[in-house]
Amino acid sequence: MRAAFIDGKDTLEVRAAELPVPGDGQVRLKVDYVGVCGSDLHYYFEGANGEYAVREPLVPGHELAGRVDSDPSGAWPVGTPVTVHPARFGESVPGVEDAPHLWPGGSYLGSASTWPHTQGAMTEYLIVDERMVRALPSGLSVRRATLAEPLGVALHAVARAGDVAGRRVLVSGAGPIGLLAVVTAQARGAASVTVADVLPEALERAEALGADAVVRVGAEELPREAFDVVLECSGAPAAISAAAAAAVRRGVIVQVGMVPDRALPVNLAPLIAKEVELRGTFRFRDEIDAAIDLLAVRADVESVITHEYGLDDVVEAFATARDGKRSSKVVVAL
């Protein structure tokens, strides 16, 4: 079989790899599609994602869908269309017993945070634990199911905001996660969803998904004290500061976009003066199941996928995924 390997900064190559053999409690999947995520881009273009550097060849990818190829237990019929919860949870610690995604010692597909690295899904065949496998309902295509993992991230982020039903929501940043946050806020009953971004192309995608209003940052003013909930999906310091100004008094900001692990120039004064709550969000617990259900009834969400490449063109796929003007979610077909 073949797989894509990131060997370090700006070094991405497709090579032969040994076909893995599933053991007890494991399932082998034939991977059909893998989405290119922001963390994958960091590993390739920078050689690290935050503090986690590539120290050995790393197969990227944690957004995947495919079909069961082999299950020693016989529980999963060969050919069953599936997606995967990419986490193996660590050990429980006091205070977060109900949040296994926050437990230390876990792992995530396609991550250099562990040693040895946890190899990812950009490979023709992948071994996963049986409990990580999720069957797809009838009518949900394998290609669309590639969005289940990032949609799970968006669902968890909106849940961190609390009940958004009847509330005015601002989504800051219209990349793939921002677009899926629009879908999630709509599904959870938001009264209105406004999207802000610097790129008109990204805003057009948000409008296609039914955003009620869009604001082009830099050309238009973002309304002040106009939103009950802000989902900040860009991770840009200026956008975080703008979110604080845009939130109503005692509003809620959920920081969805990842930021570097260093001091940032962010204006927190409006949070203090308005008693605004700033909440973090990290991956998800079990929201991938709700994501599958939502994808099954919202076929239009597949429009978030703007480009598809074959494995031989994986370098071009990463270059396209880096360009927010050209693309939203890029997938690699294996």
mmCIF file of C-alpha atoms in Angstrom, residues 33-276:
data_model
loop_
_atom_site.group_PDB
_atom_site.id
_atom_site.type_symbol
_atom_site.label_atom_id
_atom_site.label_comp_id
_atom_site.label_asym_id
_atom_site.label_seq_id
_atom_site.Cartn_x
_atom_site.Cartn_y
_atom_site.Cartn_z
ATOM 1 C CA TYR A 33 -11.101 10.240 1.582
ATOM 2 C CA VAL A 34 -8.999 12.292 3.994
ATOM 3 C CA GLY A 35 -9.513 15.987 4.675
ATOM 4 C CA VAL A 36 -6.539 18.341 4.955
ATOM 5 C CA CYS A 37 -6.758 20.108 8.327
ATOM 6 C CA GLY A 38 -4.954 23.165 9.659
ATOM 7 C CA SER A 39 -2.765 21.002 11.880
ATOM 8 C CA ASP A 40 -1.658 19.005 8.815
ATOM 9 C CA LEU A 41 -0.685 22.262 7.106
ATOM 10 C CA HIS A 42 1.379 23.340 10.134
ATOM 11 C CA TYR A 43 3.241 20.021 10.183
ATOM 12 C CA TYR A 44 4.086 20.321 6.494
ATOM 13 C CA PHE A 45 4.806 24.015 6.041
ATOM 14 C CA GLU A 46 6.399 24.628 9.450
ATOM 15 C CA GLY A 47 7.581 21.196 10.569
ATOM 16 C CA ALA A 48 5.549 21.529 13.762
ATOM 17 C CA ASN A 49 2.049 22.171 15.033
ATOM 18 C CA GLY A 50 2.518 24.506 17.972
ATOM 19 C CA GLU A 51 5.005 22.880 20.318
ATOM 20 C CA TYR A 52 4.768 19.477 18.616
ATOM 21 C CA ALA A 53 7.568 19.066 16.084
ATOM 22 C CA VAL A 54 7.867 16.303 13.500
ATOM 23 C CA ARG A 55 10.626 14.063 14.828
ATOM 24 C CA GLU A 56 10.002 11.015 12.643
ATOM 25 C CA PRO A 57 8.107 10.476 9.365
ATOM 26 C CA LEU A 58 4.488 11.360 10.083
ATOM 27 C CA VAL A 59 1.431 10.234 8.143
ATOM 28 C CA PRO A 60 -0.965 13.194 8.500
ATOM 29 C CA GLY A 61 -4.745 13.189 8.532
ATOM 30 C CA HIS A 62 -7.538 12.687 11.058
ATOM 31 C CA GLU A 63 -10.612 13.619 8.994
ATOM 32 C CA LEU A 64 -11.465 10.440 7.145
ATOM 33 C CA ALA A 65 -14.109 8.158 5.775
ATOM 34 C CA GLY A 66 -13.934 4.827 4.021
ATOM 35 C CA ARG A 67 -15.034 1.231 4.290
ATOM 36 C CA VAL A 68 -14.301 -1.720 6.536
ATOM 37 C CA ASP A 69 -11.662 -3.954 4.978
ATOM 38 C CA SER A 70 -10.998 -6.488 7.736
ATOM 39 C CA ASP A 71 -12.379 -7.184 11.214
ATOM 40 C CA PRO A 72 -11.036 -10.267 12.999
ATOM 41 C CA SER A 73 -14.055 -10.280 15.327
ATOM 42 C CA GLY A 74 -16.556 -10.404 12.480
ATOM 43 C CA ALA A 75 -18.649 -7.631 14.039
ATOM 44 C CA TRP A 76 -18.079 -5.247 11.124
ATOM 45 C CA PRO A 77 -19.010 -6.640 7.690
ATOM 46 C CA VAL A 78 -16.454 -5.978 4.962
ATOM 47 C CA GLY A 79 -17.501 -2.987 2.861
ATOM 48 C CA THR A 80 -19.436 -1.188 5.602
ATOM 49 C CA PRO A 81 -19.133 2.584 4.985
ATOM 50 C CA VAL A 82 -17.699 4.289 8.054
ATOM 51 C CA THR A 83 -16.000 7.306 9.520
ATOM 52 C CA VAL A 84 -13.755 7.412 12.589
ATOM 53 C CA HIS A 85 -13.531 9.192 15.920
ATOM 54 C CA PRO A 86 -9.786 9.950 15.772
ATOM 55 C CA ALA A 87 -9.069 10.080 19.520
ATOM 56 C CA ARG A 88 -7.816 7.533 21.995
ATOM 57 C CA PHE A 89 -8.527 9.038 25.395
ATOM 58 C CA GLY A 90 -6.019 9.111 28.243
ATOM 59 C CA GLU A 91 -6.488 8.731 31.986
ATOM 60 C CA SER A 92 -9.185 10.552 33.940
ATOM 61 C CA VAL A 93 -8.177 13.349 36.299
ATOM 62 C CA PRO A 94 -10.258 15.129 38.960
ATOM 63 C CA GLY A 95 -12.501 17.908 37.746
ATOM 64 C CA VAL A 96 -12.921 16.694 34.171
ATOM 65 C CA GLU A 97 -14.192 13.178 34.693
ATOM 66 C CA ASP A 98 -16.956 13.844 32.153
ATOM 67 C CA ALA A 99 -14.584 15.319 29.543
ATOM 68 C CA PRO A 100 -12.317 12.521 28.277
ATOM 69 C CA HIS A 101 -11.088 14.722 25.414
ATOM 70 C CA LEU A 102 -9.302 16.790 28.097
ATOM 71 C CA TRP A 103 -7.697 13.853 29.885
ATOM 72 C CA PRO A 104 -3.896 13.753 29.676
ATOM 73 C CA GLY A 105 -2.089 10.906 27.982
ATOM 74 C CA GLY A 106 -4.407 10.434 25.016
ATOM 75 C CA SER A 107 -3.601 10.452 21.311
ATOM 76 C CA TYR A 108 -5.079 11.694 18.053
ATOM 77 C CA LEU A 109 -4.611 10.345 14.561
ATOM 78 C CA GLY A 110 -1.946 12.154 12.575
ATOM 79 C CA SER A 111 -0.353 13.874 15.554
ATOM 80 C CA ALA A 112 3.263 14.493 16.583
ATOM 81 C CA SER A 113 2.159 15.181 20.168
ATOM 82 C CA THR A 114 3.041 11.585 21.117
ATOM 83 C CA TRP A 115 6.243 9.590 20.871
ATOM 84 C CA PRO A 116 6.298 7.560 18.758
ATOM 85 C CA HIS A 117 4.007 9.777 16.697
ATOM 86 C CA THR A 118 0.407 8.701 16.217
ATOM 87 C CA GLN A 119 0.232 7.963 12.513
ATOM 88 C CA GLY A 120 -2.722 9.337 10.598
ATOM 89 C CA ALA A 121 -5.172 8.472 7.879
ATOM 90 C CA MET A 122 -3.526 9.649 4.651
ATOM 91 C CA THR A 123 -2.825 6.047 3.791
ATOM 92 C CA GLU A 124 -4.659 3.500 1.704
ATOM 93 C CA TYR A 125 -5.306 1.195 4.685
ATOM 94 C CA LEU A 126 -5.582 2.185 8.339
ATOM 95 C CA ILE A 127 -5.846 0.234 11.603
ATOM 96 C CA VAL A 128 -8.071 1.755 14.302
ATOM 97 C CA ASP A 129 -9.569 0.547 17.564
ATOM 98 C CA GLU A 130 -13.035 -0.927 17.082
ATOM 99 C CA ARG A 131 -14.599 1.656 19.393
ATOM 100 C CA MET A 132 -13.378 4.456 17.112
ATOM 101 C CA VAL A 133 -15.425 3.233 14.136
ATOM 102 C CA ARG A 134 -18.776 4.865 13.290
ATOM 103 C CA ALA A 135 -21.136 3.388 10.688
ATOM 104 C CA LEU A 136 -22.677 5.791 8.186
ATOM 105 C CA PRO A 137 -26.456 5.947 7.840
ATOM 106 C CA SER A 138 -28.124 5.307 4.510
ATOM 107 C CA GLY A 139 -27.982 8.384 2.329
ATOM 108 C CA LEU A 140 -24.766 9.800 3.788
ATOM 109 C CA SER A 141 -22.020 9.524 1.199
ATOM 110 C CA VAL A 142 -18.523 8.523 2.200
ATOM 111 C CA ARG A 143 -17.192 11.750 0.672
ATOM 112 C CA ARG A 144 -19.515 13.977 2.724
ATOM 113 C CA ALA A 145 -18.749 11.929 5.854
ATOM 114 C CA THR A 146 -15.161 13.201 5.656
ATOM 115 C CA LEU A 147 -16.601 16.342 7.289
ATOM 116 C CA ALA A 148 -17.810 14.480 10.391
ATOM 117 C CA GLU A 149 -14.674 15.182 12.442
ATOM 118 C CA PRO A 150 -14.481 18.964 11.775
ATOM 119 C CA LEU A 151 -18.258 19.237 12.183
ATOM 120 C CA GLY A 152 -17.844 17.516 15.562
ATOM 121 C CA VAL A 153 -15.363 20.258 16.476
ATOM 122 C CA ALA A 154 -17.933 22.901 15.517
ATOM 123 C CA LEU A 155 -20.701 21.158 17.452
ATOM 124 C CA HIS A 156 -18.555 21.020 20.577
ATOM 125 C CA ALA A 157 -17.636 24.692 20.182
ATOM 126 C CA VAL A 158 -21.279 25.740 19.946
ATOM 127 C CA ALA A 159 -22.111 23.552 22.946
ATOM 128 C CA ARG A 160 -19.427 25.425 24.908
ATOM 129 C CA ALA A 161 -21.400 28.625 24.240
ATOM 130 C CA GLY A 162 -24.474 27.173 25.935
ATOM 131 C CA ASP A 163 -27.968 27.355 24.496
ATOM 132 C CA VAL A 164 -27.801 29.468 21.331
ATOM 133 C CA ALA A 165 -31.487 29.081 20.454
ATOM 134 C CA GLY A 166 -32.973 32.493 19.714
ATOM 135 C CA ARG A 167 -29.615 34.239 20.095
ATOM 136 C CA ARG A 168 -27.649 36.414 17.690
ATOM 137 C CA VAL A 169 -24.450 34.627 16.688
ATOM 138 C CA LEU A 170 -21.319 36.004 15.047
ATOM 139 C CA VAL A 171 -18.914 33.566 13.384
ATOM 140 C CA SER A 172 -15.510 35.208 13.023
ATOM 141 C CA GLY A 173 -13.546 33.521 10.255
ATOM 142 C CA ALA A 174 -15.135 31.646 7.336
ATOM 143 C CA GLY A 175 -12.626 28.870 6.875
ATOM 144 C CA PRO A 176 -13.850 25.248 6.986
ATOM 145 C CA ILE A 177 -14.479 25.255 10.751
ATOM 146 C CA GLY A 178 -16.178 28.649 10.547
ATOM 147 C CA LEU A 179 -18.495 27.420 7.802
ATOM 148 C CA LEU A 180 -19.342 24.331 9.836
ATOM 149 C CA ALA A 181 -19.958 26.589 12.850
ATOM 150 C CA VAL A 182 -22.541 28.412 10.723
ATOM 151 C CA VAL A 183 -24.266 25.099 10.007
ATOM 152 C CA THR A 184 -24.146 24.144 13.679
ATOM 153 C CA ALA A 185 -25.526 27.459 14.961
ATOM 154 C CA GLN A 186 -28.373 27.163 12.482
ATOM 155 C CA ALA A 187 -29.095 23.603 13.577
ATOM 156 C CA ARG A 188 -29.139 24.685 17.216
ATOM 157 C CA GLY A 189 -31.757 27.367 16.582
ATOM 158 C CA ALA A 190 -29.799 30.617 16.468
ATOM 159 C CA ALA A 191 -31.996 33.622 15.675
ATOM 160 C CA SER A 192 -29.409 34.902 13.210
ATOM 161 C CA VAL A 193 -25.900 34.032 12.094
ATOM 162 C CA THR A 194 -23.526 36.733 10.851
ATOM 163 C CA VAL A 195 -20.126 35.823 9.389
ATOM 164 C CA ALA A 196 -17.043 38.041 9.296
ATOM 165 C CA ASP A 197 -13.929 37.442 7.198
ATOM 166 C CA VAL A 198 -11.343 39.373 5.215
ATOM 167 C CA LEU A 199 -11.869 37.285 2.063
ATOM 168 C CA PRO A 200 -14.921 37.858 -0.141
ATOM 169 C CA GLU A 201 -14.609 34.306 -1.487
ATOM 170 C CA ALA A 202 -14.993 32.882 2.012
ATOM 171 C CA LEU A 203 -18.001 35.090 2.674
ATOM 172 C CA GLU A 204 -19.644 33.865 -0.542
ATOM 173 C CA ARG A 205 -19.341 30.312 0.761
ATOM 174 C CA ALA A 206 -20.956 31.370 4.042
ATOM 175 C CA GLU A 207 -23.841 32.978 2.193
ATOM 176 C CA ALA A 208 -24.311 29.796 0.156
ATOM 177 C CA LEU A 209 -24.817 27.924 3.443
ATOM 178 C CA GLY A 210 -27.499 30.376 4.542
ATOM 179 C CA ALA A 211 -25.668 32.937 6.680
ATOM 180 C CA ASP A 212 -28.056 35.795 7.454
ATOM 181 C CA ALA A 213 -25.436 38.511 6.972
ATOM 182 C CA VAL A 214 -21.751 38.846 6.180
ATOM 183 C CA VAL A 215 -19.164 41.490 7.081
ATOM 184 C CA ARG A 216 -16.001 41.926 5.051
ATOM 185 C CA VAL A 217 -13.355 42.827 7.597
ATOM 186 C CA GLY A 218 -11.274 45.795 6.494
ATOM 187 C CA ALA A 219 -13.965 47.123 4.175
ATOM 188 C CA GLU A 220 -16.916 47.234 6.568
ATOM 189 C CA GLU A 221 -17.345 47.957 10.260
ATOM 190 C CA LEU A 222 -18.246 45.074 12.531
ATOM 191 C CA PRO A 223 -21.234 46.147 14.670
ATOM 192 C CA ARG A 224 -20.373 46.813 18.313
ATOM 193 C CA GLU A 225 -22.293 45.148 21.121
ATOM 194 C CA ALA A 226 -24.523 43.361 18.602
ATOM 195 C CA PHE A 227 -24.007 39.638 19.247
ATOM 196 C CA ASP A 228 -24.995 37.416 22.148
ATOM 197 C CA VAL A 229 -22.497 34.726 21.126
ATOM 198 C CA VAL A 230 -19.264 35.032 19.150
ATOM 199 C CA LEU A 231 -17.591 31.929 17.724
ATOM 200 C CA GLU A 232 -14.057 33.137 16.985
ATOM 201 C CA CYS A 233 -12.745 30.687 14.389
ATOM 202 C CA SER A 234 -9.777 32.543 12.890
ATOM 203 C CA GLY A 235 -7.288 32.606 15.759
ATOM 204 C CA ALA A 236 -6.051 36.043 14.604
ATOM 205 C CA PRO A 237 -5.296 38.416 17.523
ATOM 206 C CA ALA A 238 -7.068 41.303 15.783
ATOM 207 C CA ALA A 239 -10.157 39.138 15.341
ATOM 208 C CA ILE A 240 -10.151 38.163 19.024
ATOM 209 C CA SER A 241 -10.026 41.839 19.978
ATOM 210 C CA ALA A 242 -12.825 42.605 17.517
ATOM 211 C CA ALA A 243 -14.916 39.792 19.004
ATOM 212 C CA ALA A 244 -14.663 41.424 22.424
ATOM 213 C CA ALA A 245 -16.009 44.676 20.996
ATOM 214 C CA ALA A 246 -18.779 42.934 19.026
ATOM 215 C CA ALA A 247 -20.156 40.945 21.981
ATOM 216 C CA VAL A 248 -23.032 42.308 24.032
ATOM 217 C CA ARG A 249 -22.717 42.953 27.744
ATOM 218 C CA ARG A 250 -22.404 39.603 29.500
ATOM 219 C CA GLY A 251 -22.142 37.932 26.128
ATOM 220 C CA VAL A 252 -20.081 34.807 25.423
ATOM 221 C CA ILE A 253 -17.038 34.384 23.181
ATOM 222 C CA VAL A 254 -15.878 30.857 22.349
ATOM 223 C CA GLN A 255 -12.310 30.756 21.065
ATOM 224 C CA VAL A 256 -12.415 28.055 18.392
ATOM 225 C CA GLY A 257 -9.458 29.009 16.221
ATOM 226 C CA MET A 258 -6.109 27.763 17.443
ATOM 227 C CA VAL A 259 -3.523 30.328 18.519
ATOM 228 C CA PRO A 260 0.241 29.951 18.980
ATOM 229 C CA ASP A 261 1.544 29.115 22.437
ATOM 230 C CA ARG A 262 2.980 32.573 23.150
ATOM 231 C CA ALA A 263 1.908 36.018 24.281
ATOM 232 C CA LEU A 264 -0.465 37.742 21.867
ATOM 233 C CA PRO A 265 -1.499 41.411 21.543
ATOM 234 C CA VAL A 266 -5.194 41.061 22.412
ATOM 235 C CA ASN A 267 -7.353 43.860 23.839
ATOM 236 C CA LEU A 268 -9.196 42.404 26.826
ATOM 237 C CA ALA A 269 -10.559 45.703 28.155
ATOM 238 C CA PRO A 270 -14.050 45.212 26.628
ATOM 239 C CA LEU A 271 -14.317 41.792 28.303
ATOM 240 C CA ILE A 272 -13.778 43.421 31.679
ATOM 241 C CA ALA A 273 -16.043 46.414 31.129
ATOM 242 C CA LYS A 274 -18.905 44.307 29.746
ATOM 243 C CA GLU A 275 -18.375 41.165 31.869
ATOM 244 C CA VAL A 276 -18.015 39.119 28.688
#
